[in-house]
CSV table of C-alpha atoms in Angstrom, one decimal:
chain,number,residue,atom,x,y,z
G,5,MET,CA,-23.9,-52.3,10.8
G,6,SER,CA,-20.1,-52.1,10.8
G,7,SER,CA,-18.5,-53.2,14.1
G,8,SER,CA,-15.4,-51.2,13.4
G,9,ASN,CA,-14.4,-48.8,16.2
G,10,GLN,CA,-11.8,-47.0,14.0
G,11,THR,CA,-12.1,-43.2,13.9
G,12,PRO,CA,-11.1,-41.2,10.8
G,13,SER,CA,-7.5,-40.0,10.8
G,14,ARG,CA,-7.2,-36.3,11.6
G,15,ASN,CA,-4.1,-36.2,9.3
G,16,LYS,CA,-6.1,-37.1,6.3
G,17,THR,CA,-6.6,-34.3,3.7
G,18,SER,CA,-10.2,-33.2,3.6
G,19,ALA,CA,-12.2,-33.4,0.4
G,20,ILE,CA,-13.8,-30.1,1.4
G,21,LYS,CA,-11.8,-27.3,-0.1
G,22,PRO,CA,-12.0,-23.5,0.3
G,23,LYS,CA,-12.8,-21.4,-2.7
G,24,SER,CA,-9.8,-20.9,-5.0
G,25,SER,CA,-9.5,-17.2,-4.3
G,26,ILE,CA,-8.5,-17.8,-0.6
G,27,ALA,CA,-6.8,-21.3,-0.9
G,28,THR,CA,-3.3,-19.8,-0.7
G,29,MET,CA,-3.9,-17.1,1.9
G,30,VAL,CA,-1.9,-17.0,5.0
G,31,SER,CA,-3.7,-16.0,8.2
G,32,TYR,CA,-3.1,-12.4,9.5
G,33,THR,CA,-0.7,-12.7,12.4
G,34,PRO,CA,-0.8,-9.8,14.8
G,35,ASN,CA,2.8,-10.8,16.0
G,36,HIS,CA,2.4,-9.5,19.5
G,37,GLY,CA,5.4,-11.5,20.4
G,38,GLY,CA,6.1,-13.4,23.6
G,39,ALA,CA,7.6,-12.1,26.7
G,40,SER,CA,10.6,-14.1,27.8
G,41,LYS,CA,10.2,-13.6,31.5
G,42,PRO,CA,7.3,-13.2,34.0
G,43,GLY,CA,6.6,-9.7,35.3
G,44,ARG,CA,6.1,-6.4,33.7
G,45,VAL,CA,5.8,-6.4,29.9
G,46,ILE,CA,6.3,-3.4,27.7
G,47,ARG,CA,4.1,-4.1,24.6
G,48,LEU,CA,4.9,-1.8,21.8
G,49,SER,CA,4.0,-4.2,19.0
G,50,ALA,CA,0.4,-3.3,18.3
G,51,ASN,CA,0.0,0.5,18.2
G,52,GLU,CA,-2.3,0.4,21.2
G,53,GLY,CA,-3.1,3.5,23.2
G,54,ALA,CA,-0.2,4.4,25.6
G,55,LEU,CA,-2.5,5.5,28.4
G,56,GLY,CA,-5.0,2.7,28.1
G,57,MET,CA,-8.7,3.4,28.3
G,58,SER,CA,-10.5,6.5,29.6
G,59,PRO,CA,-11.4,6.0,33.3
G,60,LYS,CA,-14.8,7.3,32.4
G,61,ALA,CA,-15.2,4.5,29.8
G,62,LEU,CA,-14.1,1.9,32.3
G,63,THR,CA,-16.7,3.2,34.8
G,64,ALA,CA,-19.4,3.1,32.0
G,65,MET,CA,-18.6,-0.5,31.4
G,66,ARG,CA,-18.8,-1.4,35.0
G,67,THR,CA,-22.1,0.4,35.5
G,68,ALA,CA,-23.7,-0.6,32.2
G,69,ASP,CA,-27.1,-2.2,32.0
G,70,PRO,CA,-26.7,-5.6,33.7
G,71,GLU,CA,-29.1,-7.3,31.3
G,72,LEU,CA,-26.3,-8.8,29.2
G,73,HIS,CA,-28.5,-11.7,28.3
G,74,ARG,CA,-30.3,-9.2,26.0
G,75,TYR,CA,-29.1,-8.5,22.5
G,76,PRO,CA,-27.6,-5.0,22.1
G,77,ALA,CA,-29.2,-2.2,20.1
G,78,VAL,CA,-28.7,-3.1,16.4
G,79,ALA,CA,-27.9,0.4,15.3
G,80,ALA,CA,-26.2,1.6,18.5
G,81,SER,CA,-28.0,4.9,18.1
G,82,ARG,CA,-26.8,6.5,21.2
G,83,LEU,CA,-23.2,5.8,20.3
G,84,ALA,CA,-23.9,7.1,16.7
G,85,GLU,CA,-25.2,10.3,18.2
G,86,ALA,CA,-22.1,10.7,20.4
G,87,VAL,CA,-19.7,10.1,17.5
G,88,ALA,CA,-21.7,12.4,15.2
G,89,LYS,CA,-21.7,15.2,17.8
G,90,ARG,CA,-17.9,14.8,18.4
G,91,ASN,CA,-17.1,14.9,14.7
G,92,GLY,CA,-19.8,17.3,13.4
G,93,ILE,CA,-21.3,14.7,11.1
G,94,ASP,CA,-24.7,13.1,10.3
G,95,PRO,CA,-25.4,10.0,12.4
G,96,ALA,CA,-27.3,8.5,9.6
G,97,GLY,CA,-24.1,7.9,7.7
G,98,ILE,CA,-22.4,6.1,10.6
G,99,VAL,CA,-22.0,2.3,10.6
G,100,PHE,CA,-20.3,0.4,13.5
G,101,GLY,CA,-18.4,-2.9,13.3
G,102,CYS,CA,-16.4,-5.3,15.3
G,103,GLY,CA,-13.3,-3.2,14.7
G,104,SER,CA,-12.7,-1.5,11.4
G,105,ASP,CA,-11.5,-4.9,10.2
G,106,GLU,CA,-15.1,-6.1,10.0
G,107,LEU,CA,-16.1,-3.0,8.0
G,108,ILE,CA,-13.2,-3.5,5.5
G,109,GLN,CA,-14.3,-7.1,4.8
G,110,THR,CA,-18.0,-6.0,4.6
G,111,LEU,CA,-17.1,-3.3,2.0
G,112,CYS,CA,-15.3,-5.9,-0.1
G,113,LEU,CA,-18.2,-8.4,0.2
G,114,ALA,CA,-20.6,-5.6,-0.8
G,115,TYR,CA,-18.8,-4.0,-3.7
G,116,LEU,CA,-16.5,-6.5,-5.3
G,117,GLU,CA,-17.7,-9.1,-7.8
G,118,PRO,CA,-15.4,-12.1,-8.5
G,119,GLY,CA,-12.5,-10.9,-10.5
G,120,ASP,CA,-12.9,-7.2,-9.7
G,121,GLU,CA,-9.7,-5.4,-8.6
G,122,ALA,CA,-9.0,-3.5,-5.4
G,123,ILE,CA,-5.9,-1.4,-5.2
G,124,HIS,CA,-3.8,-1.2,-2.1
G,125,THR,CA,-0.5,0.5,-1.5
G,126,GLN,CA,2.9,-1.2,-1.2
G,127,TYR,CA,3.2,-0.7,2.6
G,128,GLY,CA,-0.5,-0.6,3.3
G,129,PHE,CA,-2.4,-2.6,5.9
G,130,LEU,CA,-2.2,-6.3,5.2
G,131,VAL,CA,-5.9,-6.8,5.8
G,132,TYR,CA,-6.8,-4.9,2.6
G,133,PRO,CA,-5.5,-7.6,0.1
G,134,MET,CA,-6.8,-10.4,2.5
G,135,ALA,CA,-10.3,-9.0,2.5
G,136,THR,CA,-10.2,-8.5,-1.2
G,137,ARG,CA,-9.3,-12.2,-1.8
G,138,ILE,CA,-12.0,-13.4,0.7
G,139,ALA,CA,-14.6,-11.5,-1.4
G,140,GLY,CA,-13.3,-13.1,-4.6
G,141,GLY,CA,-11.6,-9.9,-5.8
G,142,VAL,CA,-8.0,-9.4,-7.1
G,143,PRO,CA,-5.7,-7.2,-5.0
G,144,VAL,CA,-3.4,-4.9,-7.0
G,145,MET,CA,-0.4,-3.3,-5.3
G,146,ALA,CA,0.6,0.3,-6.1
G,147,PRO,CA,4.2,1.1,-5.2
G,148,ASP,CA,5.0,3.7,-2.6
G,149,ASP,CA,7.4,6.6,-3.0
G,150,ASP,CA,10.0,6.4,-0.2
G,151,TYR,CA,7.5,4.8,2.2
G,152,THR,CA,4.8,7.3,1.3
G,153,VAL,CA,1.7,6.7,-0.7
G,154,SER,CA,2.1,7.7,-4.3
G,155,VAL,CA,-1.1,9.1,-5.9
G,156,ASP,CA,0.4,8.8,-9.3
G,157,ALA,CA,1.2,5.1,-8.8
G,158,ILE,CA,-2.3,4.4,-7.6
G,159,LEU,CA,-3.8,6.1,-10.7
G,160,ALA,CA,-1.4,4.2,-12.9
G,161,ALA,CA,-2.6,0.9,-11.4
G,162,VAL,CA,-6.3,1.6,-12.3
G,163,SER,CA,-7.7,-0.8,-14.9
G,164,ASP,CA,-11.1,-1.5,-16.4
G,165,ARG,CA,-11.6,-4.0,-13.5
G,166,THR,CA,-10.8,-1.6,-10.7
G,167,ARG,CA,-13.7,-1.1,-8.3
G,168,MET,CA,-12.1,-0.1,-5.0
G,169,VAL,CA,-9.0,1.8,-3.7
G,170,PHE,CA,-7.8,1.5,-0.2
G,171,LEU,CA,-5.9,4.4,1.2
G,172,ALA,CA,-4.6,4.3,4.8
G,173,ASN,CA,-3.9,7.9,5.8
G,174,PRO,CA,-1.8,8.1,7.9
G,175,ASN,CA,-0.4,4.8,6.8
G,176,ASN,CA,0.2,1.8,8.9
G,177,PRO,CA,3.0,0.6,9.2
G,178,THR,CA,5.1,3.5,7.8
G,179,GLY,CA,3.5,6.3,9.8
G,180,THR,CA,3.6,8.7,6.8
G,181,TYR,CA,0.7,10.6,5.3
G,182,ILE,CA,-0.3,12.5,2.2
G,183,PRO,CA,-1.9,16.0,2.4
G,184,GLN,CA,-5.6,16.7,1.7
G,185,ASP,CA,-4.9,18.2,-1.7
G,186,GLU,CA,-3.2,14.9,-2.8
G,187,VAL,CA,-6.2,12.9,-1.5
G,188,LYS,CA,-8.5,15.2,-3.5
G,189,ARG,CA,-6.4,14.7,-6.6
G,190,LEU,CA,-6.7,11.0,-6.1
G,191,ARG,CA,-10.5,11.1,-5.9
G,192,ALA,CA,-10.6,13.4,-9.0
G,193,GLY,CA,-8.5,11.0,-11.0
G,194,LEU,CA,-10.6,7.9,-10.2
G,195,ARG,CA,-13.7,6.9,-12.2
G,196,ASP,CA,-17.1,7.5,-10.5
G,197,ASP,CA,-17.7,3.7,-10.2
G,198,ILE,CA,-14.5,3.3,-8.1
G,199,LEU,CA,-15.1,3.4,-4.3
G,200,LEU,CA,-12.3,5.2,-2.4
G,201,VAL,CA,-12.0,3.8,1.1
G,202,MET,CA,-10.1,6.1,3.4
G,203,ASP,CA,-8.8,4.4,6.5
G,204,ALA,CA,-8.1,7.1,9.1
G,205,ALA,CA,-7.4,4.9,12.1
G,206,TYR,CA,-4.6,7.2,13.3
G,207,CYS,CA,-6.0,10.5,12.3
G,208,GLU,CA,-6.4,11.9,15.8
G,209,TYR,CA,-2.6,11.9,16.3
G,210,VAL,CA,-1.9,14.1,13.3
G,211,THR,CA,-1.1,17.7,14.0
G,212,LYS,CA,-0.3,18.8,10.4
G,213,ASN,CA,-2.4,21.7,9.0
G,214,ASP,CA,-2.7,20.1,5.5
G,215,PHE,CA,-4.3,16.9,6.7
G,216,ASP,CA,-7.9,15.9,6.7
G,217,SER,CA,-9.4,12.6,8.0
G,218,GLY,CA,-11.8,12.2,5.1
G,219,ILE,CA,-15.0,13.7,6.5
G,220,GLU,CA,-15.0,16.5,3.9
G,221,LEU,CA,-14.6,14.1,1.0
G,222,VAL,CA,-17.3,11.7,2.2
G,223,GLU,CA,-19.7,14.7,2.4
G,224,ALA,CA,-18.7,16.0,-1.0
G,225,HIS,CA,-18.9,12.7,-3.0
G,226,ASP,CA,-21.1,9.7,-3.2
G,227,ASN,CA,-18.2,7.3,-3.7
G,228,VAL,CA,-16.0,7.8,-0.6
G,229,VAL,CA,-16.1,6.0,2.7
G,230,MET,CA,-14.0,6.9,5.8
G,231,LEU,CA,-13.0,4.3,8.4
G,232,ARG,CA,-12.2,5.0,12.0
G,233,THR,CA,-11.4,3.0,15.1
G,234,PHE,CA,-11.6,3.1,18.9
G,235,SER,CA,-8.5,0.9,19.2
G,236,LYS,CA,-5.9,3.6,19.1
G,237,LEU,CA,-6.6,7.0,20.6
G,238,TYR,CA,-9.4,5.6,22.8
G,239,GLY,CA,-7.4,2.6,24.0
G,240,MET,CA,-10.3,0.2,23.4
G,241,ALA,CA,-8.6,-2.4,21.2
G,242,GLY,CA,-9.8,-5.3,23.3
G,243,LEU,CA,-13.4,-4.2,22.9
G,244,ARG,CA,-13.2,-4.3,19.1
G,245,LEU,CA,-15.1,-1.2,18.0
G,246,GLY,CA,-14.8,0.6,14.7
G,247,TRP,CA,-17.0,2.8,12.6
G,248,ALA,CA,-17.5,3.9,9.0
G,249,TYR,CA,-18.8,7.2,7.7
G,250,ALA,CA,-20.4,6.8,4.4
G,251,PRO,CA,-23.0,8.2,2.0
G,252,LYS,CA,-26.4,7.0,3.2
G,253,ASP,CA,-27.0,4.5,0.4
G,254,ILE,CA,-23.6,2.9,1.1
G,255,ALA,CA,-24.3,2.9,4.9
G,256,ALA,CA,-27.6,1.2,4.2
G,257,THR,CA,-25.9,-1.5,2.1
G,258,LEU,CA,-23.3,-2.2,4.8
G,259,GLU,CA,-26.0,-2.4,7.5
G,260,SER,CA,-27.9,-4.9,5.3
G,261,ILE,CA,-25.1,-7.5,5.1
G,262,LYS,CA,-22.9,-7.0,8.2
G,263,GLN,CA,-23.5,-8.9,11.4
G,264,PRO,CA,-26.6,-7.5,13.1
G,265,PHE,CA,-25.1,-7.6,16.6
G,266,GLY,CA,-21.5,-7.0,15.7
G,267,VAL,CA,-21.0,-4.4,18.4
G,268,ASN,CA,-21.6,-5.6,22.0
G,269,SER,CA,-23.3,-3.7,24.8
G,270,LEU,CA,-20.2,-3.1,26.8
G,271,ALA,CA,-18.4,-1.6,23.8
G,272,ILE,CA,-21.3,0.7,23.2
G,273,ALA,CA,-21.4,2.0,26.8
G,274,ALA,CA,-17.6,2.4,26.8
G,275,GLY,CA,-17.6,4.1,23.4
G,276,ILE,CA,-20.1,6.7,24.4
G,277,ALA,CA,-18.1,7.6,27.5
G,278,ALA,CA,-14.8,7.6,25.7
G,279,VAL,CA,-16.0,9.9,22.9
G,280,GLU,CA,-17.3,12.4,25.5
G,281,ASP,CA,-14.1,12.4,27.6
G,282,LEU,CA,-12.3,15.2,25.8
G,283,ALA,CA,-9.8,15.7,28.6
G,284,PHE,CA,-8.6,12.1,28.3
G,285,GLN,CA,-8.3,12.4,24.5
G,286,GLU,CA,-6.2,15.5,24.9
G,287,ALA,CA,-3.9,13.8,27.4
G,288,VAL,CA,-3.3,10.9,25.0
G,289,VAL,CA,-2.3,13.2,22.2
G,290,GLU,CA,-0.2,15.4,24.5
G,291,SER,CA,1.7,12.3,25.8
G,292,ASN,CA,2.4,11.2,22.2
G,293,ASN,CA,3.5,14.7,21.2
G,294,ARG,CA,6.0,14.7,24.0
G,295,TRP,CA,7.4,11.2,23.9
G,296,LEU,CA,7.5,10.7,20.1
G,297,PRO,CA,10.1,13.4,19.4
G,298,TRP,CA,12.0,12.5,22.6
G,299,SER,CA,12.3,8.9,21.4
G,300,VAL,CA,13.3,9.9,17.9
G,301,GLU,CA,16.1,12.1,19.3
G,302,LYS,CA,17.4,9.3,21.6
G,303,PHE,CA,17.3,6.7,18.8
G,304,ILE,CA,19.3,9.0,16.5
G,305,GLU,CA,21.8,9.5,19.3
G,306,LEU,CA,22.3,5.7,19.3
G,307,GLY,CA,22.9,5.8,15.5
G,308,LEU,CA,19.6,4.3,14.5
G,309,GLU,CA,17.3,5.7,11.7
G,310,ALA,CA,13.8,6.6,12.8
G,311,LEU,CA,11.6,7.0,9.7
G,312,PRO,CA,9.4,10.1,9.8
G,313,THR,CA,6.0,9.6,11.3
G,314,VAL,CA,2.8,11.6,12.2
G,315,THR,CA,1.3,8.8,14.3
G,316,ASN,CA,1.8,7.0,17.6
G,317,PHE,CA,4.3,4.5,16.1
G,318,MET,CA,7.4,4.5,14.0
G,319,LEU,CA,9.6,2.3,11.9
G,320,LEU,CA,13.1,2.0,13.4
G,321,ARG,CA,15.8,0.8,11.0
G,322,PHE,CA,18.8,-1.3,12.1
G,323,PRO,CA,22.1,-2.0,10.3
G,324,GLU,CA,22.3,-5.1,8.1
G,325,GLU,CA,25.0,-6.5,10.4
G,326,GLU,CA,24.9,-9.9,12.0
G,327,GLY,CA,24.1,-9.6,15.6
G,328,ARG,CA,23.0,-6.0,15.2
G,329,ASP,CA,20.2,-6.3,12.7
G,330,ALA,CA,16.4,-6.0,13.3
G,331,ALA,CA,15.9,-9.6,14.1
G,332,ALA,CA,18.6,-9.6,16.7
G,333,ALA,CA,17.2,-6.4,18.2
G,334,ARG,CA,13.7,-7.9,18.5
G,335,ALA,CA,15.1,-11.0,20.2
G,336,PHE,CA,17.2,-8.9,22.6
G,337,LEU,CA,14.2,-6.7,23.5
G,338,ALA,CA,12.0,-9.7,24.0
G,339,GLU,CA,14.5,-11.0,26.5
G,340,ARG,CA,13.8,-7.8,28.5
G,341,ASN,CA,10.0,-8.2,28.0
G,342,ILE,CA,9.9,-5.4,25.5
G,343,LEU,CA,7.7,-6.4,22.5
G,344,VAL,CA,8.0,-4.8,19.1
G,345,ARG,CA,6.6,-5.7,15.6
G,346,GLU,CA,8.5,-7.8,13.1
G,347,MET,CA,8.2,-6.2,9.6
G,348,GLY,CA,9.3,-8.9,7.2
G,349,GLY,CA,5.7,-9.5,6.1
G,350,TYR,CA,5.5,-5.9,5.0
G,351,GLY,CA,8.7,-6.1,3.0
G,352,VAL,CA,10.9,-4.0,5.3
G,353,PRO,CA,12.8,-6.7,7.3
G,354,ASP,CA,15.6,-4.3,8.3
G,355,THR,CA,13.1,-2.4,10.5
G,356,VAL,CA,11.0,-2.9,13.6
G,357,ARG,CA,7.8,-1.1,14.2
G,358,LEU,CA,7.3,0.2,17.8
G,359,SER,CA,4.5,2.2,19.2
G,360,ILE,CA,5.0,5.1,21.6
G,361,GLY,CA,4.4,4.1,25.2
G,362,THR,CA,4.6,6.0,28.4
G,363,GLY,CA,7.6,8.0,29.4
G,364,ASP,CA,8.9,5.2,31.7
G,365,GLU,CA,8.4,2.6,28.9
G,366,MET,CA,10.2,4.7,26.3
G,367,ARG,CA,13.2,5.3,28.7
G,368,ASP,CA,13.4,1.6,29.2
G,369,VAL,CA,13.4,0.9,25.4
G,370,VAL,CA,16.1,3.5,24.8
G,371,ASP,CA,18.3,2.0,27.6
G,372,ALA,CA,17.7,-1.5,26.3
G,373,LEU,CA,18.7,-0.6,22.8
G,374,ALA,CA,21.8,1.2,24.1
G,375,ASP,CA,22.8,-2.0,25.8
G,376,PHE,CA,22.0,-4.0,22.6
G,377,LEU,CA,24.3,-1.7,20.5
G,378,GLY,CA,27.0,-1.6,23.2
G,379,LYS,CA,26.7,2.1,23.6
G,380,GLU,CA,26.4,4.5,26.5
G,381,ARG,CA,22.9,5.1,27.6
G,382,PRO,CA,21.7,8.6,26.5
G,383,ALA,CA,20.8,11.0,29.2
G,384,SER,CA,17.1,11.1,29.9
């Protein structure tokens, strides 16, 4: 037996290699930023709910079954019934996950063979191409039209290898949307063997009459899936709860390969209470409807460009001027404990993405940006 006490060097390159499809991937970085000082932090970098979680959901968590040493219900049937009632849908088509991110990856693992293509849009959610690669598929980017999804570009990107199309509607990070007729045109233009995945994470904020979350398409076709989340309107991002609505055969497939206990007991209890708290949901939307246009107006007064949005966040464009550009603005805001999202990874480095907070938070943001730009603070 060797008497050597030497331990292997941790700097040595391992002989164990990841599969080639993911070898060059870069980890998804939420980029919450870091506050520069102790004390109050205004975090507008992650599109979280401005009003937090429903008080009823918090109470439901605190009074939940104390037997947390037991596994949760696999199908979360009571939560499925609550979601189905709230949305007027069949609970048999609902699948829950640890955030909608888990469901995106599960869809890719279920329906993409190695080499199959999945189309995502130019400014779509970065998780789509990542999940595609993890499954061994090939992500294909369809260019947007002025920061808005182009149905024609998606259809032009379809090839014999296309098996999936991701459509975030409304889109993150641009905040734009396409109307229901355009979504129907997209589905009609795709082959029957192509799965259309509609990510409607921000649908509850949309007030446009020509918008549909995707429920109608799921119920009219056997090749459409809608994704939703509890992270935005319901303010439950920390509990990681998302859901899919799908044809029953697709729902069964997802259930067969996803983690059996991907949704924890506290999230189930909070989710039921949150879905049933209609007054809180209305308050969240009303707050956004008030402070989004107010913020846009103040940003325009400061000479900044706020891109059109139907969500609880926006892209704010800064001049390409040293000391006044988006990077300088982010650093300045961070010094004041105001966190916004860096957008270089999405290909729009001259902008920052910021979510709409409370009235006090948005006033502080406007005042800080006025100071950054050396301008008089707008009247509130």
